[in-house]
Amino acid sequence: MPLFAGYTYFRPQMKFKLQATDTNSKARAGEITTDHGVIQTPIFMPVGTAGTVKGVHFNELRSAINAQIILGNTYHLYLRPGLETIHRAGGLHKFIGWDRPILTDSGGYQVYSLSDIRKIKEEGAEFRSHIDGSKHQFTPENVIDTQRKIGADIMMAFDECTPYPCEYDYAKKSLAMTHRWLDRCISRYRETHGLYGYSQTLFPIVQGSTYKDLRKQSAEYIAEKGMEGNAIGGLSVGEPDEDMYEMTELVCDILPKDKPRYLMGVGTPANILEGISLGVDMFDCVMPTRNARNGMLFTTQGIINIRNEKFKNDFSPIDAGGACDLVRTHTKAYLRHLMHSGEMLGAMISSVNNLSFYLWLVGEARQHILAGDFAAWKKETLARVMTRL
Amino acid sequence: MPLFAGYTYFRPQMKFKLQATDTNSKARAGEITTDHGVIQTPIFMPVGTAGTVKGVHFNELRSAINAQIILGNTYHLYLRPGLETIHRAGGLHKFIGWDRPILTDSGGYQVYSLSDIRKIKEEGAEFRSHIDGSKHQFTPENVIDTQRKIGADIMMAFDECTPYPCEYDYAKKSLAMTHRWLDRCISRYRETHGLYGYSQTLFPIVQGSTYKDLRKQSAEYIAEKGMEGNAIGGLSVGEPDEDMYEMTELVCDILPKDKPRYLMGVGTPANILEGISLGVDMFDCVMPTRNARNGMLFTTQGIINIRNEKFKNDFSPIDAGGACDLVRTHTKAYLRHLMHSGEMLGAMISSVNNLSFYLWLVGEARQHILAGDFAAWKKETLARVMTRL
């Protein structure tokens, strides 16, 4: 079907509209338009690893949390349920019942961090499944094919995410390969088209560890590709926050202003507000859901370890100023009881709480960028929300 | 405050209105009025052991499931969070955030089945907590005091639930003690009053194992107490269904018609429809939620093991004729994937599915009793919903 393929290939891609830039920082407010709807930036993207944001119903993501886009992990989805099932379902959106945008990573990060045995070669990465030990290979080409089958609105290039610390020579060689892999990803991306009648875009990823010259070189390489959006990878992997911020700033200053910037795997509320002030538009992190399951709650008043004895008879709401009914009505004492009793509902309420906090945080940031008082708001808010109560 | 105490004690208790009796069976439709609202019978009561129906949000219980009353387990709540916390919260309703009726059991069943060491004496039952090994004693009197502090709309008498099989002599002696305990429970109940400004009622429990003469004797003893509702205990503990039905029928024929009858811990959809046809008005069971967590789903079309390979690429709704959005929109293939991946959302969706099925089942039963075609509906429905798909 060459005509149809051509039509799909040339149809309008993702659009980004820069709406405002802060005068006292590099913070930006914008709007990304995809075939599955609009994303108002800066945005946090809840992580839905295996096609589910852990412990959260989709109607909660839509209403209580107001997620505008979620993530899926290519590594997990490729292994289970597998591409055939997702393809036969008509793509991930239909499989999971989510009609807003989805971003998928390339699977590289999980190959390096989760799989049992891996070999990284020029061709790609060989690994064994952490589920059943079966042998697989990810290449720049097949990772694009996989993301076509998954059907994410935003696909990510296949890269090597270097660990921290990382020897300069290794980082340099790895970066060169990541750039060669990027070219192969882009070629495959341009040769193929979306399978489900809507467009997909591809974000390249800046690497370079914590080395300024490598980060500069990578950002310039990525910038000249002219893709619809760009990502910064290889940060939030154990380096000091100062390094993360320094690299982020350096890279943001090179990446084009008229394209969204995505800082991968970041982070704490402080990391996110700092990232926003450096010009980042998109974030994702497992922290809100993972910490929720351990009883660490982010609230508009500060950070709470809900398992703490002092909440035993605290019948105040989980977060009186919180963004959703659930956390304005259930009490700290009740949530503490659920966590101590190992009840699922504890993790469920905590997960909604933390995600609704993260989405509230970036939503407020956006409002204050648009209103022109982001810097003052950020200072006051950071001090409050990072206080341990 | 003798005046206030008197007012509370003498204020209107729970009311039961018998609305219809089936002509071809003993099935009844009625309405129980409590200070926390009306319960339309026959009814199934989801089990909220430790103050939470496992894996289910309260807004789902209210809307998707349409639960009219839930259960709490006195044994669990007494141990954790403990009576002080519940009392300081203003009772269990306020602690958990549920404003519809609650029924609590007496804790006896869990003492026998869960606690590490127990001694049953005339005074009461001594046991060690399954959580921390601490030593406790439940007596007929302190179990009423405990349920006063929990604040259930319907409290249950402290009894010994005999195991199956049970020697006649043991069952007979146990029954005599259960009756003496009942008298102590009723005395304490009459000496005390609700602590939170609404009325509480106390249901006695018929025991007698599978012995007709003991069941008859017990039902007569309980009937003459003239309480606002009555329960049948000691069934669904391993005996054949025929024995359960025989005992239930015998007891229902003796218990007063103008009071609701509660068959404790029952059961499968078939057990419930049979119980309804014998004149039972209220049911509870962990089956819908426990089986949900194992992937066994009740649907309007039959029983499904959702983990089965054959659902891998089955993109039809979990239950196209189901009572809530969640099961009409999510697919079998997606739910299977969640269960195989060990994702919380699998248990969450399955639990809502099974509970909404159970509430649909008793709701339909009620409509058909009122419409006069219960027997025909029951026959057709049983065959369908008990089919293994």
PDB file of C-alpha atoms in Angstrom, chain B residues 31-223:
ATOM      1  CA  GLU B  31     -35.620  -3.411  53.431  1.00  0.00           C
ATOM      2  CA  ILE B  32     -33.452  -2.907  56.486  1.00  0.00           C
ATOM      3  CA  THR B  33     -33.294   0.657  57.783  1.00  0.00           C
ATOM      4  CA  THR B  34     -30.297   1.689  59.858  1.00  0.00           C
ATOM      5  CA  ASP B  35     -29.052   5.074  61.004  1.00  0.00           C
ATOM      6  CA  HIS B  36     -26.514   4.855  58.157  1.00  0.00           C
ATOM      7  CA  GLY B  37     -29.094   4.199  55.486  1.00  0.00           C
ATOM      8  CA  VAL B  38     -31.245   1.546  53.923  1.00  0.00           C
ATOM      9  CA  ILE B  39     -30.184  -1.953  52.856  1.00  0.00           C
ATOM     10  CA  GLN B  40     -32.304  -3.665  50.229  1.00  0.00           C
ATOM     11  CA  THR B  41     -32.451  -7.416  50.728  1.00  0.00           C
ATOM     12  CA  PRO B  42     -31.452  -9.994  49.733  1.00  0.00           C
ATOM     13  CA  ILE B  43     -28.012  -8.449  50.018  1.00  0.00           C
ATOM     14  CA  PHE B  44     -24.386  -9.498  49.763  1.00  0.00           C
ATOM     15  CA  MET B  45     -21.944  -7.738  52.105  1.00  0.00           C
ATOM     16  CA  PRO B  46     -18.335  -7.318  50.864  1.00  0.00           C
ATOM     17  CA  VAL B  47     -15.806  -8.262  53.538  1.00  0.00           C
ATOM     18  CA  GLY B  48     -13.618  -5.400  54.725  1.00  0.00           C
ATOM     19  CA  THR B  49     -11.532  -7.386  57.184  1.00  0.00           C
ATOM     20  CA  ALA B  50      -9.101  -4.774  58.500  1.00  0.00           C
ATOM     21  CA  GLY B  51     -11.210  -1.753  57.570  1.00  0.00           C
ATOM     22  CA  THR B  52     -10.672  -2.118  53.824  1.00  0.00           C
ATOM     23  CA  VAL B  53     -12.228  -4.335  51.192  1.00  0.00           C
ATOM     24  CA  LYS B  54      -8.969  -5.653  49.763  1.00  0.00           C
ATOM     25  CA  GLY B  55      -7.885  -3.871  46.579  1.00  0.00           C
ATOM     26  CA  VAL B  56     -11.000  -1.716  46.298  1.00  0.00           C
ATOM     27  CA  HIS B  57     -11.416   2.045  46.759  1.00  0.00           C
ATOM     28  CA  PHE B  58     -14.433   3.234  48.735  1.00  0.00           C
ATOM     29  CA  ASN B  59     -15.707   5.267  45.792  1.00  0.00           C
ATOM     30  CA  GLU B  60     -15.737   2.013  43.794  1.00  0.00           C
ATOM     31  CA  LEU B  61     -17.682   0.268  46.566  1.00  0.00           C
ATOM     32  CA  ARG B  62     -20.201   3.093  46.426  1.00  0.00           C
ATOM     33  CA  SER B  63     -20.592   3.478  42.678  1.00  0.00           C
ATOM     34  CA  ALA B  64     -19.155   0.648  40.548  1.00  0.00           C
ATOM     35  CA  ILE B  65     -20.056  -2.101  43.031  1.00  0.00           C
ATOM     36  CA  ASN B  66     -23.012  -0.427  44.743  1.00  0.00           C
ATOM     37  CA  ALA B  67     -22.286  -2.032  48.108  1.00  0.00           C
ATOM     38  CA  GLN B  68     -25.017  -1.148  50.596  1.00  0.00           C
ATOM     39  CA  ILE B  69     -23.262  -2.516  53.682  1.00  0.00           C
ATOM     40  CA  ILE B  70     -19.778  -3.887  54.324  1.00  0.00           C
ATOM     41  CA  LEU B  71     -18.284  -6.127  56.978  1.00  0.00           C
ATOM     42  CA  GLY B  72     -15.450  -5.502  59.387  1.00  0.00           C
ATOM     43  CA  ASN B  73     -13.685  -8.215  61.391  1.00  0.00           C
ATOM     44  CA  THR B  74     -13.579  -7.471  65.097  1.00  0.00           C
ATOM     45  CA  TYR B  75     -10.536  -9.708  65.667  1.00  0.00           C
ATOM     46  CA  HIS B  76      -8.446  -7.848  63.076  1.00  0.00           C
ATOM     47  CA  LEU B  77      -9.601  -4.360  64.015  1.00  0.00           C
ATOM     48  CA  TYR B  78      -9.121  -5.032  67.733  1.00  0.00           C
ATOM     49  CA  LEU B  79      -5.493  -6.046  67.098  1.00  0.00           C
ATOM     50  CA  ARG B  80      -4.783  -3.405  64.462  1.00  0.00           C
ATOM     51  CA  PRO B  81      -5.243  -0.414  64.469  1.00  0.00           C
ATOM     52  CA  GLY B  82      -6.672  -1.136  67.941  1.00  0.00           C
ATOM     53  CA  LEU B  83      -9.665   0.217  69.782  1.00  0.00           C
ATOM     54  CA  GLU B  84      -8.058   3.435  70.982  1.00  0.00           C
ATOM     55  CA  THR B  85      -7.400   4.631  67.449  1.00  0.00           C
ATOM     56  CA  ILE B  86     -10.859   3.655  66.197  1.00  0.00           C
ATOM     57  CA  HIS B  87     -12.517   5.266  69.216  1.00  0.00           C
ATOM     58  CA  ARG B  88     -10.513   8.461  68.851  1.00  0.00           C
ATOM     59  CA  ALA B  89     -11.396   8.579  65.153  1.00  0.00           C
ATOM     60  CA  GLY B  90     -15.067   8.581  66.152  1.00  0.00           C
ATOM     61  CA  GLY B  91     -15.743   4.970  65.204  1.00  0.00           C
ATOM     62  CA  LEU B  92     -14.977   2.759  62.242  1.00  0.00           C
ATOM     63  CA  HIS B  93     -17.181   4.645  59.759  1.00  0.00           C
ATOM     64  CA  LYS B  94     -15.198   7.828  60.300  1.00  0.00           C
ATOM     65  CA  PHE B  95     -11.860   6.013  60.513  1.00  0.00           C
ATOM     66  CA  ILE B  96     -12.240   4.391  57.110  1.00  0.00           C
ATOM     67  CA  GLY B  97     -14.419   7.014  55.433  1.00  0.00           C
ATOM     68  CA  TRP B  98     -17.547   4.943  54.797  1.00  0.00           C
ATOM     69  CA  ASP B  99     -20.943   6.390  55.633  1.00  0.00           C
ATOM     70  CA  ARG B 100     -23.130   3.423  54.756  1.00  0.00           C
ATOM     71  CA  PRO B 101     -23.935   0.592  57.205  1.00  0.00           C
ATOM     72  CA  ILE B 102     -21.245  -1.687  58.656  1.00  0.00           C
ATOM     73  CA  LEU B 103     -21.630  -5.105  60.267  1.00  0.00           C
ATOM     74  CA  THR B 104     -18.923  -6.551  62.503  1.00  0.00           C
ATOM     75  CA  ASP B 105     -18.519 -10.172  63.453  1.00  0.00           C
ATOM     76  CA  SER B 106     -17.721 -11.025  67.061  1.00  0.00           C
ATOM     77  CA  GLY B 107     -14.147 -12.118  66.442  1.00  0.00           C
ATOM     78  CA  GLY B 108     -14.820 -15.657  67.562  1.00  0.00           C
ATOM     79  CA  TYR B 109     -14.326 -17.259  64.173  1.00  0.00           C
ATOM     80  CA  GLN B 110     -10.886 -15.635  63.701  1.00  0.00           C
ATOM     81  CA  VAL B 111      -9.788 -16.560  67.224  1.00  0.00           C
ATOM     82  CA  TYR B 112     -10.399 -20.189  66.320  1.00  0.00           C
ATOM     83  CA  SER B 113      -8.990 -20.055  62.790  1.00  0.00           C
ATOM     84  CA  LEU B 114      -6.162 -17.485  62.860  1.00  0.00           C
ATOM     85  CA  SER B 115      -4.703 -16.995  66.330  1.00  0.00           C
ATOM     86  CA  ASP B 116      -1.765 -19.072  67.454  1.00  0.00           C
ATOM     87  CA  ILE B 117      -2.864 -20.502  70.781  1.00  0.00           C
ATOM     88  CA  ARG B 118      -6.356 -20.464  72.127  1.00  0.00           C
ATOM     89  CA  LYS B 119      -8.199 -21.827  75.110  1.00  0.00           C
ATOM     90  CA  ILE B 120     -11.956 -21.856  75.119  1.00  0.00           C
ATOM     91  CA  LYS B 121     -13.393 -21.653  78.606  1.00  0.00           C
ATOM     92  CA  GLU B 122     -16.756 -20.739  80.079  1.00  0.00           C
ATOM     93  CA  GLU B 123     -15.473 -17.218  80.661  1.00  0.00           C
ATOM     94  CA  GLY B 124     -14.400 -16.735  77.056  1.00  0.00           C
ATOM     95  CA  ALA B 125     -11.570 -17.465  74.622  1.00  0.00           C
ATOM     96  CA  GLU B 126      -7.892 -16.860  75.320  1.00  0.00           C
ATOM     97  CA  PHE B 127      -5.622 -16.411  72.319  1.00  0.00           C
ATOM     98  CA  ARG B 128      -2.339 -15.046  71.089  1.00  0.00           C
ATOM     99  CA  SER B 129      -2.258 -12.463  68.305  1.00  0.00           C
ATOM    100  CA  HIS B 130      -1.199 -13.856  64.914  1.00  0.00           C
ATOM    101  CA  ILE B 131       0.637 -10.545  64.400  1.00  0.00           C
ATOM    102  CA  ASP B 132       2.875 -10.268  67.449  1.00  0.00           C
ATOM    103  CA  GLY B 133       2.060 -13.192  69.741  1.00  0.00           C
ATOM    104  CA  SER B 134       0.566 -10.937  72.426  1.00  0.00           C
ATOM    105  CA  LYS B 135      -1.999 -12.534  74.779  1.00  0.00           C
ATOM    106  CA  HIS B 136      -5.668 -11.536  74.750  1.00  0.00           C
ATOM    107  CA  GLN B 137      -9.039 -12.716  75.952  1.00  0.00           C
ATOM    108  CA  PHE B 138     -12.395 -12.284  74.267  1.00  0.00           C
ATOM    109  CA  THR B 139     -15.483 -12.690  76.450  1.00  0.00           C
ATOM    110  CA  PRO B 140     -19.140 -12.156  75.549  1.00  0.00           C
ATOM    111  CA  GLU B 141     -19.043  -8.900  77.494  1.00  0.00           C
ATOM    112  CA  ASN B 142     -15.819  -7.401  76.169  1.00  0.00           C
ATOM    113  CA  VAL B 143     -16.725  -8.357  72.590  1.00  0.00           C
ATOM    114  CA  ILE B 144     -19.869  -6.218  72.921  1.00  0.00           C
ATOM    115  CA  ASP B 145     -17.771  -3.397  74.410  1.00  0.00           C
ATOM    116  CA  THR B 146     -15.344  -3.747  71.499  1.00  0.00           C
ATOM    117  CA  GLN B 147     -18.125  -3.615  68.935  1.00  0.00           C
ATOM    118  CA  ARG B 148     -19.548  -0.566  70.702  1.00  0.00           C
ATOM    119  CA  LYS B 149     -16.189   1.141  70.227  1.00  0.00           C
ATOM    120  CA  ILE B 150     -15.962   0.037  66.607  1.00  0.00           C
ATOM    121  CA  GLY B 151     -19.484   1.353  66.157  1.00  0.00           C
ATOM    122  CA  ALA B 152     -20.909  -1.200  63.724  1.00  0.00           C
ATOM    123  CA  ASP B 153     -24.579  -0.746  62.846  1.00  0.00           C
ATOM    124  CA  ILE B 154     -25.016  -4.493  63.279  1.00  0.00           C
ATOM    125  CA  MET B 155     -23.002  -6.302  65.966  1.00  0.00           C
ATOM    126  CA  MET B 156     -22.748 -10.058  66.244  1.00  0.00           C
ATOM    127  CA  ALA B 157     -22.984 -12.188  69.373  1.00  0.00           C
ATOM    128  CA  PHE B 158     -19.883 -14.037  70.594  1.00  0.00           C
ATOM    129  CA  ASP B 159     -20.218 -17.720  69.757  1.00  0.00           C
ATOM    130  CA  GLU B 160     -18.198 -20.843  69.159  1.00  0.00           C
ATOM    131  CA  CYS B 161     -18.232 -21.790  65.492  1.00  0.00           C
ATOM    132  CA  THR B 162     -17.819 -25.574  65.544  1.00  0.00           C
ATOM    133  CA  PRO B 163     -15.620 -27.154  62.895  1.00  0.00           C
ATOM    134  CA  TYR B 164     -16.800 -29.750  60.375  1.00  0.00           C
ATOM    135  CA  PRO B 165     -17.013 -32.608  61.030  1.00  0.00           C
ATOM    136  CA  CYS B 166     -17.892 -32.244  64.707  1.00  0.00           C
ATOM    137  CA  GLU B 167     -18.790 -34.954  67.234  1.00  0.00           C
ATOM    138  CA  TYR B 168     -22.384 -34.740  68.449  1.00  0.00           C
ATOM    139  CA  ASP B 169     -21.372 -34.422  72.094  1.00  0.00           C
ATOM    140  CA  TYR B 170     -18.960 -31.612  71.390  1.00  0.00           C
ATOM    141  CA  ALA B 171     -21.509 -29.796  69.229  1.00  0.00           C
ATOM    142  CA  LYS B 172     -24.149 -30.142  71.948  1.00  0.00           C
ATOM    143  CA  LYS B 173     -21.915 -28.860  74.754  1.00  0.00           C
ATOM    144  CA  SER B 174     -20.581 -26.084  72.561  1.00  0.00           C
ATOM    145  CA  LEU B 175     -24.108 -25.025  71.650  1.00  0.00           C
ATOM    146  CA  ALA B 176     -25.130 -24.821  75.303  1.00  0.00           C
ATOM    147  CA  MET B 177     -22.136 -22.568  75.976  1.00  0.00           C
ATOM    148  CA  THR B 178     -22.885 -20.446  72.880  1.00  0.00           C
ATOM    149  CA  HIS B 179     -26.397 -19.938  74.268  1.00  0.00           C
ATOM    150  CA  ARG B 180     -25.056 -18.957  77.708  1.00  0.00           C
ATOM    151  CA  TRP B 181     -22.630 -16.592  75.969  1.00  0.00           C
ATOM    152  CA  LEU B 182     -25.540 -15.146  73.993  1.00  0.00           C
ATOM    153  CA  ASP B 183     -27.397 -14.310  77.198  1.00  0.00           C
ATOM    154  CA  ARG B 184     -24.288 -12.554  78.508  1.00  0.00           C
ATOM    155  CA  CYS B 185     -23.932 -10.677  75.196  1.00  0.00           C
ATOM    156  CA  ILE B 186     -27.565  -9.533  75.320  1.00  0.00           C
ATOM    157  CA  SER B 187     -27.209  -8.397  78.939  1.00  0.00           C
ATOM    158  CA  ARG B 188     -24.157  -6.339  78.104  1.00  0.00           C
ATOM    159  CA  TYR B 189     -25.833  -5.006  74.978  1.00  0.00           C
ATOM    160  CA  ARG B 190     -28.831  -3.846  77.034  1.00  0.00           C
ATOM    161  CA  GLU B 191     -26.632  -2.254  79.697  1.00  0.00           C
ATOM    162  CA  THR B 192     -24.700  -0.200  77.169  1.00  0.00           C
ATOM    163  CA  HIS B 193     -25.420   2.119  74.276  1.00  0.00           C
ATOM    164  CA  GLY B 194     -23.885   3.388  71.085  1.00  0.00           C
ATOM    165  CA  LEU B 195     -20.981   5.777  71.589  1.00  0.00           C
ATOM    166  CA  TYR B 196     -21.329   7.864  68.462  1.00  0.00           C
ATOM    167  CA  GLY B 197     -24.916   9.110  68.428  1.00  0.00           C
ATOM    168  CA  TYR B 198     -26.446   6.386  66.267  1.00  0.00           C
ATOM    169  CA  SER B 199     -28.038   3.098  67.245  1.00  0.00           C
ATOM    170  CA  GLN B 200     -26.470  -0.343  67.035  1.00  0.00           C
ATOM    171  CA  THR B 201     -28.268  -3.637  66.986  1.00  0.00           C
ATOM    172  CA  LEU B 202     -27.154  -7.144  67.999  1.00  0.00           C
ATOM    173  CA  PHE B 203     -27.784 -10.333  66.026  1.00  0.00           C
ATOM    174  CA  PRO B 204     -27.674 -13.698  67.863  1.00  0.00           C
ATOM    175  CA  ILE B 205     -26.217 -16.674  65.991  1.00  0.00           C
ATOM    176  CA  VAL B 206     -27.756 -20.112  65.549  1.00  0.00           C
ATOM    177  CA  GLN B 207     -25.209 -22.929  65.886  1.00  0.00           C
ATOM    178  CA  GLY B 208     -25.600 -26.719  66.203  1.00  0.00           C
ATOM    179  CA  SER B 209     -23.260 -28.080  63.534  1.00  0.00           C
ATOM    180  CA  THR B 210     -25.053 -30.383  61.077  1.00  0.00           C
ATOM    181  CA  TYR B 211     -27.369 -31.928  63.707  1.00  0.00           C
ATOM    182  CA  LYS B 212     -31.015 -31.264  63.070  1.00  0.00           C
ATOM    183  CA  ASP B 213     -32.120 -31.505  66.687  1.00  0.00           C
ATOM    184  CA  LEU B 214     -29.386 -29.101  67.817  1.00  0.00           C
ATOM    185  CA  ARG B 215     -30.144 -26.657  64.991  1.00  0.00           C
ATOM    186  CA  LYS B 216     -33.847 -26.763  65.852  1.00  0.00           C
ATOM    187  CA  GLN B 217     -33.141 -26.243  69.537  1.00  0.00           C
ATOM    188  CA  SER B 218     -30.772 -23.377  68.769  1.00  0.00           C
ATOM    189  CA  ALA B 219     -33.121 -21.668  66.303  1.00  0.00           C
ATOM    190  CA  GLU B 220     -35.936 -21.814  68.856  1.00  0.00           C
ATOM    191  CA  TYR B 221     -33.677 -20.441  71.577  1.00  0.00           C
ATOM    192  CA  ILE B 222     -32.496 -17.593  69.329  1.00  0.00           C
ATOM    193  CA  ALA B 223     -36.010 -16.849  68.016  1.00  0.00           C
TER     194      ALA B 223
END
